[in-house]
Amino acid sequence: MDEIVKDFLIESNENLDRLDQELVKLESDPSSAELLASVFRTIHTIKGSCGFLGFGRLEKLTHAGESLLARLRDGEIRLNADVASGLLAMVDSVRRMLGSIQVSGLDGEENYDSLIELLSQLSRPGHEKAEAVAPPSEPQLAGPPSQAAPALALTETGVSEESRAATPSHESHAIDAPETVRVGVTLLDRLMILVGELALARNQLLQFSNRTQDAGLQAVSQRVNLIASELQEEVMKTRMQPIANLWNKFPRTVRDLALNCGKDVRLEMEGQDTELDRTIIEAIKDPLTHLVRNAMDHGIEDAETRQRADKNATGVLRLRAFHEGGQVNIEISDDGAGLNSERIRQRAVARGLLPAQAPVISERDIFNLIFLPGFSTAEKVTKVSGRGVGMDVVKTNVEKIGGTVDIQSTPGRGTTVRVKIPLTLAIIPALIVTCGGERFAIPQVSLLELVRLDDAENRTESRRKGIELVHGAPVYRLRGRLLPLMYLDRELGIRSAADRESNAPATINIVVLQAENHQFGLIVDEITDTEEIVVKPLGKQLQAIGAYSGATIMGDGRVALILDVSGLAQKAKLIWKAHEPAHHDAQIKTQAGSLQQEHGMLLVENGLEGRLAIPLSMVARLEEFPKTVIERTGNLEVMQYRGQIIPLVRLSGIIPCSSDAEALAHTQSIQVVIYAEGKRSVGLIVDRIVDIVEERAPIEPLISGAGIAGSFVIQHQVTELLDIPTIMRAAVPGLMNVVELEATGG
Amino acid sequence: MWSSWKLLEDKSEPMASQQFCTFTLQDDCFGVRVPQVQEVIRYQPITPVPLAPVAVRGMINLRGQIVLAIDLRRRLLLGNRADGELPMNVIVRTRNGAVSLLVDEIGEVIEVEESSFEAPPETLRGPVRSMIFGVYKLERKLLHVLDIEKVCQVSEDAEIDSALRPDWQAANSAEALADLPMEI
């Protein structure tokens, strides 16, 4: 039998059961508009479905019932025992017809004309006075006598029982043993919670039994372990839905869009049976729809363009879902024009999302730029898409449920967007770490790798293998790239700085994490284990902290916090805020631009900060003076230089750095870098001038702050690139004053 | 292991006389209306929540349910408990679910006459005032009646936080360690 007919039968039988109860209730409370509306809806649904499925006789009967109900609803007639009996008789007849459909696929040969006639009589106002209809007991059914049994004269209590007794025996077999049961979502959620607790109790039991020698206990606990795992799996399955539930609407979407855009597109779907937790299905609905629309609008070209490009006029949009590594992958691929990396780059530059002369970045990184807010490559804004909102929302939504989005494209051949999402959100694999004596869980989806630095590496003189500082911010060189680091204890305020100093561990454990396309290392005390944890929500009071995504209960019964990886990264300002990149990158742009022209860099040292670089194009002269030349005017340090008074700037006053004041006190001379802007000059005091290098190195914009444009590796050392114009402007409020100084001083 | 005694929800509470679950904090007597109390349990290991408001001591595992533990001493700006003194948990029902209030000692359930109630004196000022409905004049002491909803709104009291933060941070590490029977 047709799947759709089966569904119809199951649903209708459920509805009929409810209808019996509701009609009886309605009779005792005829004024309840709510009950009446519900009854009406049920009958209406059945009528609609059977019209659609071609069960004309059933439709006719339910139509008569519906008309009667409509009258009731509109208050034209009142519900009395006769009307109720009539309706209940209709319910029974409908049930019989459904039984017949179940068996034969047809809605039976019985004649319900008299019942229909009765229903229409009942729906005439004032029938209650016209006694003629009153004992509506002779329906004159033409069918077999057994099926004629639901006499309408029966009392409402009698109706259901007797009519059931009278129903053909095949019906009770077929319908009373349904293969599916509808269960409320809340019950499923409750079951899930209980299974989670069982899993915890199981863990405790296992720990306990491992400590004893009792073979009996060990055997039992093993058995409990197996049963609990299996139960957990099965309960998880009850929450699973095939992705087809979501995809089913796409053929229509694609058809409409194709018409709309004047394109010819064939939709292919693969892996519709792939199952996902229902909460996840709900969460990815909008992102997937958006990706499909996007592929239709921007990806696939119109037939003419395709033919010119030697492609089949019909474009193909392929949806593919499959399991891989405990995650679900969903691919949305089209065989359209592909992404134009040059155009994306230009667009990104035009929008200030990327420096004009940016260091070489990979094609994949360029493609991923389209996930930035405010980015759109569509040449024109269409009704469907192209407004530049969307791809970033797709990404945010997918990441919200612990998923990732990646995009691959070949020009002329097409684009594939791959969305990876976890199977479920309720029980997740997590890495357990300790910090300050407490355990924390880190969701495995954010985890990239673990790095362990032992004592020798950590203390090496060259510091090349250990942790280095960029402007005070710790970094680690992971395969040649700078990985920003954060200390979990520092972020969470678990330990005081002094405590940390005195108890510096011999080994350093770095958990390399990925959050919103940025990688960073989290330094923890110890890495314990990976475990399946049950995620429990945090109370309202703690959600505002932003560092935790939930809590869980460990095998020993203690609570452990689940770290919110992107929240932590944001707390540590490791991730650019959405509104920052434009401004921030503009700085790199100017700096990087001059860098490309000159390549020349002046390397200086300042205090304990390590090396700093100044583009040579910014440097007018290098000078050394005795300390005594420094004079003061107002709160500005100045000196006389070539017949001018020029302001002096100390780096430590601008960028937060720990200048080595003690060492400075001993030196008798100062090193000054003269910076000239037009006719105005400013002197920058540095501790030591190191070198001038001609080196082109990729700038890592990952760590920046006031006065720092970025950092890179020169002569095997992490070096920060100073943002000179910004520093000068900050140090000398209003360079216009300088002009005046020059005028008077000169 | 948890219940020294357990209270059932009392639905019909006559207003003329009310039952209060009482406990002490630094020699003062406090009370919460019996229907608001879910249960009273002895000390539980607490997992601290870094960065949480000061009054939040952490979270406890109440039979698989994770419950926030608020230290009433901190919440009401009383001094810290002496080292080694373990607090008791009064689990109360709030609009945001169950919350554990950490108290020094559990007292009796007492019945009070409505006529002995008085609003807090004018001289009681500051954030604590909003958390105390008033007092019942008992024979030998005063019973402070807590507004548990206010008490449990920890996130909104930056005022108290800043008042407590400096000396707490020093005390915290030592105290947190004292709290936790270390399991290694």
PDB file of C-alpha atoms in Angstrom, chain B residues 1 16 20 22 47 63 85 92 95 108 148 175:
ATOM      1  CA  MET B   1      22.973  10.137  51.913  1.00  0.00           C
ATOM      2  CA  ALA B  16      -2.535  33.691  60.022  1.00  0.00           C
ATOM      3  CA  PHE B  20       9.227  28.500  58.375  1.00  0.00           C
ATOM      4  CA  THR B  22      14.905  28.114  59.816  1.00  0.00           C
ATOM      5  CA  THR B  47      32.425  22.711  41.844  1.00  0.00           C
ATOM      6  CA  ARG B  63      20.877  13.367  42.066  1.00  0.00           C
ATOM      7  CA  GLU B  85      33.288  24.682  58.708  1.00  0.00           C
ATOM      8  CA  VAL B  92      14.743  26.106  47.498  1.00  0.00           C
ATOM      9  CA  ARG B  95      11.223  30.606  39.322  1.00  0.00           C
ATOM     10  CA  GLU B 108      13.779  23.695  63.395  1.00  0.00           C
ATOM     11  CA  ILE B 148      14.437  33.872  47.922  1.00  0.00           C
ATOM     12  CA  GLU B 175      38.720  28.697  50.787  1.00  0.00           C
TER      13      GLU B 175
END
